[in-house]
CSV table of C-alpha atoms in Angstrom, one decimal:
chain,number,residue,atom,x,y,z
R,1,UNK,CA,-0.3,-0.1,0.0
R,2,UNK,CA,1.5,3.1,-0.7
R,3,UNK,CA,2.1,5.3,1.9
R,4,UNK,CA,-0.3,8.5,1.3
R,5,UNK,CA,-3.0,5.4,1.1
R,6,UNK,CA,-2.2,4.4,4.8
R,7,UNK,CA,-4.6,7.0,6.4
R,8,UNK,CA,-7.8,8.7,4.8
R,9,UNK,CA,-8.1,12.6,5.2
R,10,UNK,CA,-10.2,12.7,8.1
R,11,UNK,CA,-7.9,10.5,10.0
R,12,UNK,CA,-5.1,13.0,8.9
R,13,UNK,CA,-7.3,15.7,10.2
R,14,UNK,CA,-7.8,13.9,13.2
R,15,UNK,CA,-4.1,13.8,13.9
R,16,UNK,CA,-3.4,17.8,12.9
R,17,UNK,CA,-6.6,18.2,15.3
R,18,UNK,CA,-5.1,16.1,18.1
R,19,UNK,CA,-1.5,18.0,17.8
R,20,UNK,CA,-2.9,21.9,17.7
R,21,UNK,CA,-4.9,20.6,20.8
R,22,UNK,CA,-2.1,19.1,22.6
R,23,UNK,CA,1.4,21.9,21.3
R,24,UNK,CA,-0.7,24.7,20.3
R,25,UNK,CA,-0.6,26.3,16.7
R,26,UNK,CA,3.3,26.8,16.6
R,27,UNK,CA,4.1,23.1,16.9
R,28,UNK,CA,1.5,22.4,14.1
R,29,UNK,CA,3.9,21.7,11.0
R,30,UNK,CA,3.6,19.0,7.9
R,31,UNK,CA,6.8,17.8,9.1
R,32,UNK,CA,5.9,17.2,12.9
R,33,UNK,CA,2.2,15.8,11.6
R,34,UNK,CA,3.7,13.6,9.1
R,35,UNK,CA,6.3,12.2,11.6
R,36,UNK,CA,2.8,11.8,13.6
R,37,UNK,CA,1.6,9.1,11.2
R,38,UNK,CA,4.6,8.0,10.1
R,39,UNK,CA,4.9,9.0,7.1
R,40,UNK,CA,6.9,11.5,4.4
R,41,UNK,CA,5.7,15.3,4.5
R,42,UNK,CA,5.7,14.8,0.9
R,43,UNK,CA,2.9,12.0,1.2
R,44,UNK,CA,0.8,14.7,3.4
R,45,UNK,CA,0.3,17.0,0.0
R,46,UNK,CA,-2.0,13.9,-1.6
R,47,UNK,CA,-4.7,14.8,0.8
R,48,UNK,CA,-3.9,18.7,1.0
R,49,UNK,CA,-2.5,20.9,-1.8
R,50,UNK,CA,-0.7,23.1,1.1
R,51,UNK,CA,-0.2,23.6,4.4
R,52,UNK,CA,-3.4,26.4,4.5
R,53,UNK,CA,-6.0,23.8,2.9
R,54,UNK,CA,-5.0,21.3,6.0
R,55,UNK,CA,-5.2,24.2,8.4
R,56,UNK,CA,-8.9,24.8,7.3
R,57,UNK,CA,-9.8,21.5,7.1
R,58,UNK,CA,-8.5,21.7,11.3
R,59,UNK,CA,-10.5,25.2,11.5
R,60,UNK,CA,-13.8,23.1,10.0
R,61,UNK,CA,-13.7,19.9,12.8
R,62,UNK,CA,-13.3,22.5,15.1
R,63,UNK,CA,-16.1,24.9,14.1
R,64,UNK,CA,-18.9,22.0,13.1
R,65,UNK,CA,-20.2,22.5,16.5
R,66,UNK,CA,-21.2,26.6,15.8
R,67,UNK,CA,-22.6,25.9,12.4
R,68,UNK,CA,-25.6,24.0,13.6
R,69,UNK,CA,-28.2,26.6,12.6
R,70,UNK,CA,-30.3,28.7,14.9
R,71,UNK,CA,-34.5,28.1,13.8
R,72,UNK,CA,-37.3,29.5,15.8
R,73,UNK,CA,-35.3,33.3,17.0
R,74,UNK,CA,-36.0,36.6,16.7
R,75,UNK,CA,-32.5,37.7,14.9
R,76,UNK,CA,-31.3,39.0,18.2
R,77,UNK,CA,-31.6,35.8,19.3
R,78,UNK,CA,-29.6,34.2,16.5
R,79,UNK,CA,-26.9,36.5,16.3
R,80,UNK,CA,-26.8,36.0,20.2
R,81,UNK,CA,-26.8,32.4,19.7
R,82,UNK,CA,-24.4,32.0,16.9
R,83,UNK,CA,-21.7,34.2,18.5
R,84,UNK,CA,-21.8,32.0,21.6
R,85,UNK,CA,-21.5,29.2,19.7
R,86,UNK,CA,-18.9,30.3,17.6
R,87,UNK,CA,-16.9,31.4,21.1
R,88,UNK,CA,-17.1,27.9,22.6
R,89,UNK,CA,-16.1,26.1,19.4
R,90,UNK,CA,-13.1,28.1,19.6
R,91,UNK,CA,-12.6,27.5,23.5
R,92,UNK,CA,-12.8,24.3,23.0
R,93,UNK,CA,-9.2,23.6,21.2
R,94,UNK,CA,-5.9,25.3,22.7
R,95,UNK,CA,-4.6,27.9,19.7
R,96,UNK,CA,-8.3,27.7,18.6
R,97,UNK,CA,-8.7,31.4,17.9
R,98,UNK,CA,-5.4,32.1,16.4
R,99,UNK,CA,-6.0,29.0,14.0
R,100,UNK,CA,-9.5,30.0,12.8
R,101,UNK,CA,-8.6,34.0,12.4
R,102,UNK,CA,-5.8,32.3,9.5
R,103,UNK,CA,-8.2,30.4,7.9
R,104,UNK,CA,-11.1,33.4,7.9
R,105,UNK,CA,-8.2,35.5,6.6
R,106,UNK,CA,-7.4,33.0,4.0
R,107,UNK,CA,-10.9,32.1,3.0
R,108,UNK,CA,-9.9,28.4,3.4
R,109,UNK,CA,-12.9,27.5,6.2
R,110,UNK,CA,-16.1,26.1,4.7
R,111,UNK,CA,-17.6,26.0,8.1
R,112,UNK,CA,-16.7,29.7,8.7
R,113,UNK,CA,-18.6,30.5,5.6
R,114,UNK,CA,-21.7,28.6,7.0
R,115,UNK,CA,-21.7,30.1,9.8
R,116,UNK,CA,-20.8,34.1,8.4
R,117,UNK,CA,-24.2,32.8,6.3
R,118,UNK,CA,-26.4,32.3,8.9
R,119,UNK,CA,-25.0,36.0,10.0
R,120,UNK,CA,-25.5,37.7,7.4
R,121,UNK,CA,-29.4,36.0,6.9
R,122,UNK,CA,-30.1,37.0,10.6
R,123,UNK,CA,-29.2,41.0,10.0
R,124,UNK,CA,-31.3,40.3,6.6
R,125,UNK,CA,-33.8,39.6,9.2
R,126,UNK,CA,-33.2,43.2,11.1
R,127,UNK,CA,-33.8,44.9,8.0
R,128,UNK,CA,-30.2,45.5,6.7
R,129,UNK,CA,-29.7,45.2,2.7
R,130,UNK,CA,-27.3,42.7,1.5
R,131,UNK,CA,-24.0,44.8,1.6
R,132,UNK,CA,-24.3,45.8,4.7
R,133,UNK,CA,-25.3,42.5,6.5
R,134,UNK,CA,-22.4,41.5,5.3
R,135,UNK,CA,-20.3,43.7,7.0
R,136,UNK,CA,-22.2,43.4,10.6
R,137,UNK,CA,-21.9,39.5,10.4
R,138,UNK,CA,-18.2,40.0,10.1
R,139,UNK,CA,-18.1,42.7,12.6
R,140,UNK,CA,-19.7,39.7,14.8
R,141,UNK,CA,-16.7,37.2,13.6
R,142,UNK,CA,-14.1,39.4,13.8
R,143,UNK,CA,-15.4,40.8,17.6
R,144,UNK,CA,-15.6,36.8,18.7
R,145,UNK,CA,-12.4,36.1,17.2
R,146,UNK,CA,-10.8,38.6,18.5
R,147,UNK,CA,-12.1,38.4,22.4
R,148,UNK,CA,-11.9,34.7,22.3
R,149,UNK,CA,-7.8,35.2,20.6
R,150,UNK,CA,-7.0,37.7,24.2
R,151,UNK,CA,-9.0,35.2,25.9
R,152,UNK,CA,-6.6,32.2,25.4
R,153,UNK,CA,-3.4,33.7,25.6
R,154,UNK,CA,-4.7,35.2,29.2
R,155,UNK,CA,-5.3,31.7,29.6
R,156,UNK,CA,-2.3,30.3,28.5
R,157,UNK,CA,-0.3,32.8,30.3
R,158,UNK,CA,-1.8,32.5,33.7
R,159,UNK,CA,-1.1,28.7,33.3
R,160,UNK,CA,2.6,29.6,32.3
R,161,UNK,CA,2.3,31.5,35.7
R,162,UNK,CA,3.1,35.0,33.9
R,163,UNK,CA,-0.5,36.8,35.1
R,164,UNK,CA,0.8,36.8,39.0
R,165,UNK,CA,-0.3,39.8,40.7
R,166,UNK,CA,-1.4,41.5,37.4
R,167,UNK,CA,-5.1,40.1,37.5
R,168,UNK,CA,-7.7,43.2,36.8
R,169,UNK,CA,-10.9,43.4,35.6
R,170,UNK,CA,-10.1,41.9,32.4
R,171,UNK,CA,-9.2,38.6,34.2
R,172,UNK,CA,-12.7,38.1,35.8
R,173,UNK,CA,-16.2,36.7,34.4
R,174,UNK,CA,-15.0,36.4,30.8
R,175,UNK,CA,-18.5,34.8,30.3
R,176,UNK,CA,-19.9,38.1,30.8
R,177,UNK,CA,-17.4,40.4,29.7
R,178,UNK,CA,-17.8,38.5,25.9
R,179,UNK,CA,-21.5,38.5,26.6
R,180,UNK,CA,-21.7,42.5,26.5
R,181,UNK,CA,-19.2,42.8,24.5
R,182,UNK,CA,-21.8,40.8,21.8
R,183,UNK,CA,-24.5,42.4,23.4
R,184,UNK,CA,-23.1,46.4,22.9
R,185,UNK,CA,-22.6,45.4,18.8
R,186,UNK,CA,-26.5,43.7,18.7
R,187,UNK,CA,-27.6,46.9,20.6
R,188,UNK,CA,-25.8,49.0,17.7
R,189,UNK,CA,-27.3,47.1,15.4
R,190,UNK,CA,-30.8,47.7,16.3
R,191,UNK,CA,-30.0,51.2,17.3
R,192,UNK,CA,-29.1,51.5,12.7
R,193,UNK,CA,-32.2,49.2,12.5
R,194,UNK,CA,-34.4,51.9,13.7
R,195,UNK,CA,-32.6,55.1,12.8
R,196,UNK,CA,-32.7,53.9,8.7
R,197,UNK,CA,-28.7,54.7,8.8
R,198,UNK,CA,-27.3,52.3,6.9
R,199,UNK,CA,-23.7,51.6,5.1
R,200,UNK,CA,-22.4,54.9,6.8
R,201,UNK,CA,-25.7,57.3,5.5
R,202,UNK,CA,-28.8,58.6,7.0
R,203,UNK,CA,-31.1,57.5,5.2
R,204,UNK,CA,-33.7,59.4,6.5
R,205,UNK,CA,-36.3,56.8,6.2
R,206,UNK,CA,-36.5,53.8,9.6
R,207,UNK,CA,-36.4,50.7,8.9
R,208,UNK,CA,-39.7,48.6,9.4
R,209,UNK,CA,-39.8,46.4,12.5
R,210,UNK,CA,-39.6,42.6,11.4
């Protein structure tokens, strides 16, 4: 059997996700993954064109729980639920936010694309035009990624004993702080919805309530 046929694509992604969780994104290299699988680095390219495609597949594995549709809810409840689920998924793996941020920038995560589409649909339900709904959806994702990346960095520094004596309000009640920020975004969207302001231009017409 050819070396690259010893493992299916899903098995390779599983091992890569395990390496990420155990050692972090800095040590998730094609060379290390190949060594863990008992393959040559070149054999991995049978499954993945490059490292970015591999990282996108790992991101999809992490994000899948956050992509489940939120049904029978108001647009505000959907955005809050999707944002919370996305944060939970990112926190489930070491450096999850950093990994997903990289794949978001490169457009390599299909599952993250589905999550953005759900947020766009929710923003559309708030009365935003398609272009503005896309911007609103991505703003929510940027907030969740940024907050969670900071949160994971603080957890790592704390585990290393580097935060001793430097704790502040930013190191307490992360759930409350996250919910506050996400709610602030939703409230801002609601304010624009009521004022009729979109794309930074006051239309002078209030968007009708859904």
